[in-house]
PDB file of C-alpha atoms in Angstrom:
ATOM      1  CA  MET A1031     -81.841  11.281 -79.882  1.00 67.00           C
ATOM      2  CA  ALA A1032     -83.382  11.719 -83.249  1.00 74.00           C
ATOM      3  CA  TYR A1033     -81.695  10.379 -86.158  1.00 84.00           C
ATOM      4  CA  SER A1034     -82.158  11.611 -90.120  1.00 90.00           C
ATOM      5  CA  VAL A1035     -81.995   7.940 -91.247  1.00 96.00           C
ATOM      6  CA  ILE A1036     -83.355   5.199 -89.559  1.00 97.00           C
ATOM      7  CA  TRP A1037     -83.450   1.170 -90.272  1.00 98.00           C
ATOM      8  CA  PRO A1038     -86.477   1.188 -92.632  1.00 98.00           C
ATOM      9  CA  PRO A1039     -89.822  -0.263 -90.479  1.00 97.00           C
ATOM     10  CA  ALA A1040     -90.074  -2.644 -93.745  1.00 98.00           C
ATOM     11  CA  LEU A1041     -87.248  -4.742 -92.874  1.00 98.00           C
ATOM     12  CA  PRO A1042     -87.162  -7.082 -89.875  1.00 97.00           C
ATOM     13  CA  GLN A1043     -86.449  -5.214 -86.944  1.00 96.00           C
ATOM     14  CA  ILE A1044     -85.309  -8.246 -84.613  1.00 94.00           C
ATOM     15  CA  PRO A1045     -82.490 -10.440 -85.684  1.00 96.00           C
ATOM     16  CA  LEU A1046     -82.512 -14.176 -85.634  1.00 92.00           C
ATOM     17  CA  SER A1047     -81.379 -16.193 -82.508  1.00 85.00           C
ATOM     18  CA  ASN A1048     -77.933 -16.590 -84.119  1.00 85.00           C
ATOM     19  CA  TYR A1049     -77.271 -12.692 -83.091  1.00 90.00           C
ATOM     20  CA  SER A1050     -73.973 -11.839 -81.361  1.00 95.00           C
ATOM     21  CA  GLU A1051     -72.038  -8.872 -80.241  1.00 94.00           C
ATOM     22  CA  THR A1052     -68.652  -8.170 -79.367  1.00 93.00           C
ATOM     23  CA  ILE A1053     -67.747  -5.440 -76.782  1.00 88.00           C
ATOM     24  CA  GLY A1054     -64.266  -4.054 -76.143  1.00 80.00           C
ATOM     25  CA  VAL A1055     -62.231  -1.138 -75.272  1.00 79.00           C
ATOM     26  CA  LEU A1056     -58.940  -0.338 -76.876  1.00 79.00           C
ATOM     27  CA  VAL A1057     -55.965  -0.773 -74.638  1.00 80.00           C
ATOM     28  CA  ILE A1058     -52.341  -0.504 -74.832  1.00 83.00           C
ATOM     29  CA  ARG A1059     -50.577  -3.508 -73.084  1.00 84.00           C
ATOM     30  CA  THR A1060     -47.011  -3.623 -72.023  1.00 87.00           C
ATOM     31  CA  GLN A1061     -44.651  -6.297 -70.777  1.00 90.00           C
ATOM     32  CA  PRO A1062     -42.072  -5.376 -68.309  1.00 88.00           C
ATOM     33  CA  ASP A1063     -39.127  -7.092 -67.583  1.00 89.00           C
ATOM     34  CA  LEU A1064     -40.518  -8.178 -64.385  1.00 88.00           C
ATOM     35  CA  GLY A1065     -44.262  -8.598 -63.023  1.00 88.00           C
ATOM     36  CA  PRO A1066     -47.278  -8.711 -64.636  1.00 90.00           C
ATOM     37  CA  ALA A1067     -48.218  -6.583 -67.896  1.00 88.00           C
ATOM     38  CA  LYS A1068     -49.454  -3.278 -67.766  1.00 86.00           C
ATOM     39  CA  GLN A1069     -52.608  -1.866 -69.276  1.00 85.00           C
ATOM     40  CA  ARG A1070     -54.044   1.319 -70.024  1.00 82.00           C
ATOM     41  CA  ARG A1071     -57.136   2.550 -71.832  1.00 81.00           C
ATOM     42  CA  ARG A1072     -56.243   4.269 -75.320  1.00 79.00           C
ATOM     43  CA  ALA A1073     -59.729   4.629 -76.632  1.00 78.00           C
ATOM     44  CA  GLN A1074     -63.610   3.601 -76.908  1.00 78.00           C
ATOM     45  CA  ARG A1075     -63.854   0.752 -79.145  1.00 84.00           C
ATOM     46  CA  PRO A1076     -67.269   0.505 -81.129  1.00 91.00           C
ATOM     47  CA  ASP A1077     -69.174  -2.482 -80.192  1.00 94.00           C
ATOM     48  CA  THR A1078     -69.885  -4.773 -83.389  1.00 96.00           C
ATOM     49  CA  LEU A1079     -72.995  -6.607 -83.847  1.00 97.00           C
ATOM     50  CA  SER A1080     -73.164  -9.724 -86.149  1.00 97.00           C
ATOM     51  CA  LEU A1081     -76.889 -10.017 -87.513  1.00 97.00           C
ATOM     52  CA  THR A1082     -78.984 -12.373 -89.512  1.00 97.00           C
ATOM     53  CA  PHE A1083     -82.196 -11.710 -90.896  1.00 97.00           C
ATOM     54  CA  ASN A1084     -84.907 -13.505 -92.704  1.00 97.00           C
ATOM     55  CA  MET A1085     -86.149 -11.751 -95.476  1.00 98.00           C
ATOM     56  CA  SER A1086     -88.629 -11.729 -98.351  1.00 98.00           C
ATOM     57  CA  THR A1087     -87.643 -10.973-102.076  1.00 98.00           C
ATOM     58  CA  VAL A1088     -89.306  -7.368-101.285  1.00 98.00           C
ATOM     59  CA  GLN A1089     -87.330  -6.701 -98.208  1.00 98.00           C
ATOM     60  CA  CYS A1090     -84.143  -7.570 -99.907  1.00 98.00           C
ATOM     61  CA  GLU A1091     -84.851  -5.062-102.321  1.00 98.00           C
ATOM     62  CA  THR A1092     -85.596  -2.542 -99.656  1.00 98.00           C
ATOM     63  CA  LEU A1093     -82.207  -3.392 -98.113  1.00 98.00           C
ATOM     64  CA  ARG A1094     -80.400  -3.104-101.152  1.00 98.00           C
ATOM     65  CA  ALA A1095     -81.717   0.580-101.947  1.00 98.00           C
ATOM     66  CA  PHE A1096     -81.494   1.457 -98.524  1.00 98.00           C
ATOM     67  CA  VAL A1097     -77.707   0.626 -98.206  1.00 97.00           C
ATOM     68  CA  GLN A1098     -76.737   1.675-101.679  1.00 96.00           C
ATOM     69  CA  ASP A1099     -79.162   4.571-102.584  1.00 97.00           C
ATOM     70  CA  THR A1100     -79.815   6.027 -98.814  1.00 97.00           C
ATOM     71  CA  LEU A1101     -76.732   5.304 -96.920  1.00 97.00           C
ATOM     72  CA  ARG A1102     -74.523   5.015-100.176  1.00 95.00           C
ATOM     73  CA  GLY A1103     -72.456   2.522 -97.783  1.00 91.00           C
ATOM     74  CA  THR A1104     -70.837   5.065 -95.612  1.00 93.00           C
ATOM     75  CA  MET A1105     -73.907   7.199 -93.415  1.00 96.00           C
ATOM     76  CA  ARG A1106     -74.726   6.268 -89.940  1.00 96.00           C
ATOM     77  CA  PHE A1107     -78.296   5.561 -89.238  1.00 98.00           C
ATOM     78  CA  GLY A1108     -80.808   4.856 -86.108  1.00 97.00           C
ATOM     79  CA  PHE A1109     -81.123   1.449 -85.277  1.00 97.00           C
ATOM     80  CA  THR A1110     -82.691  -0.584 -82.321  1.00 96.00           C
ATOM     81  CA  HIS A1111     -80.378  -2.266 -80.470  1.00 96.00           C
ATOM     82  CA  PRO A1112     -81.617  -6.131 -80.191  1.00 95.00           C
ATOM     83  CA  ARG A1113     -80.445  -6.253 -76.358  1.00 93.00           C
ATOM     84  CA  LYS A1114     -80.798  -3.084 -75.109  1.00 94.00           C
ATOM     85  CA  LEU A1115     -83.943  -2.108 -76.919  1.00 95.00           C
ATOM     86  CA  THR A1116     -82.888   1.474 -77.411  1.00 95.00           C
ATOM     87  CA  VAL A1117     -82.106   3.552 -80.662  1.00 96.00           C
ATOM     88  CA  VAL A1118     -78.555   3.751 -81.370  1.00 96.00           C
ATOM     89  CA  GLU A1119     -76.229   5.114 -84.103  1.00 96.00           C
ATOM     90  CA  ALA A1120     -74.980   2.332 -86.013  1.00 97.00           C
ATOM     91  CA  ARG A1121     -73.419   1.770 -89.584  1.00 96.00           C
ATOM     92  CA  ILE A1122     -72.837  -1.423 -91.439  1.00 97.00           C
ATOM     93  CA  ILE A1123     -69.170  -2.631 -91.607  1.00 96.00           C
ATOM     94  CA  PRO A1124     -68.253  -3.783 -94.964  1.00 95.00           C
ATOM     95  CA  GLN A1125     -66.552  -7.093 -95.498  1.00 89.00           C
ATOM     96  CA  GLY A1126     -63.459  -7.723 -97.602  1.00 83.00           C
ATOM     97  CA  ASP A1127     -63.778  -5.863-100.893  1.00 87.00           C
ATOM     98  CA  GLY A1128     -66.540  -3.803-100.056  1.00 88.00           C
ATOM     99  CA  GLN A1129     -69.273  -6.467 -99.405  1.00 95.00           C
ATOM    100  CA  MET A1130     -72.198  -5.073 -97.290  1.00 96.00           C
ATOM    101  CA  TYR A1131     -74.299  -8.253 -96.488  1.00 97.00           C
ATOM    102  CA  THR A1132     -74.913 -11.541 -97.992  1.00 96.00           C
ATOM    103  CA  ILE A1133     -77.958 -13.048 -99.049  1.00 97.00           C
ATOM    104  CA  GLY A1134     -78.718 -16.801 -98.956  1.00 97.00           C
ATOM    105  CA  TYR A1135     -81.499 -18.684-100.835  1.00 97.00           C
ATOM    106  CA  ILE A1136     -83.731 -20.705 -98.296  1.00 96.00           C
ATOM    107  CA  LEU A1137     -87.007 -21.092-100.074  1.00 96.00           C
ATOM    108  CA  PRO A1138     -88.899 -19.156-102.776  1.00 96.00           C
ATOM    109  CA  ASP A1139     -89.329 -15.783-101.799  1.00 95.00           C
ATOM    110  CA  PHE A1140     -87.514 -16.558 -98.224  1.00 96.00           C
ATOM    111  CA  TYR A1141     -83.749 -15.256 -97.876  1.00 98.00           C
ATOM    112  CA  GLN A1142     -81.074 -15.157 -95.315  1.00 97.00           C
ATOM    113  CA  VAL A1143     -79.540 -12.149 -94.854  1.00 97.00           C
ATOM    114  CA  ASN A1144     -75.787 -11.708 -92.914  1.00 96.00           C
ATOM    115  CA  LEU A1145     -74.522  -8.311 -92.102  1.00 96.00           C
ATOM    116  CA  ASN A1146     -72.276  -7.003 -89.587  1.00 97.00           C
ATOM    117  CA  MET A1147     -72.615  -3.250 -87.822  1.00 97.00           C
ATOM    118  CA  GLU A1148     -70.976  -1.281 -85.399  1.00 96.00           C
ATOM    119  CA  ILE A1149     -72.366   0.771 -82.502  1.00 95.00           C
ATOM    120  CA  LEU A1150     -70.857   3.890 -82.590  1.00 91.00           C
ATOM    121  CA  PRO A1151     -69.848   5.839 -79.201  1.00 83.00           C
TER     122      PRO A1151
END
């Protein structure tokens, strides 16, 4: 599938080793008076990725422009899934009060960027 917007090639394509993924299905669980709980599927739940990248100052600015100007904080985009190595439809999950990602200083011109994405079904 071709995506009109993709994760910029100038940004790191593979996250650091502390990448994590959450997979699940939305289910309804009902506990009867007797016996084991009953479960039924309610909907497909988006998988979530917790990603950490090392970036330069220029890459941090590329990410800022991508999130604020291109995505405007809400658009979906094509992203190469770190485990599946296929392009999936993703969007960045804002944290708290609209925080899209965090940048932490490591060394001059070297930063650690943390963000969360959801992979859309």
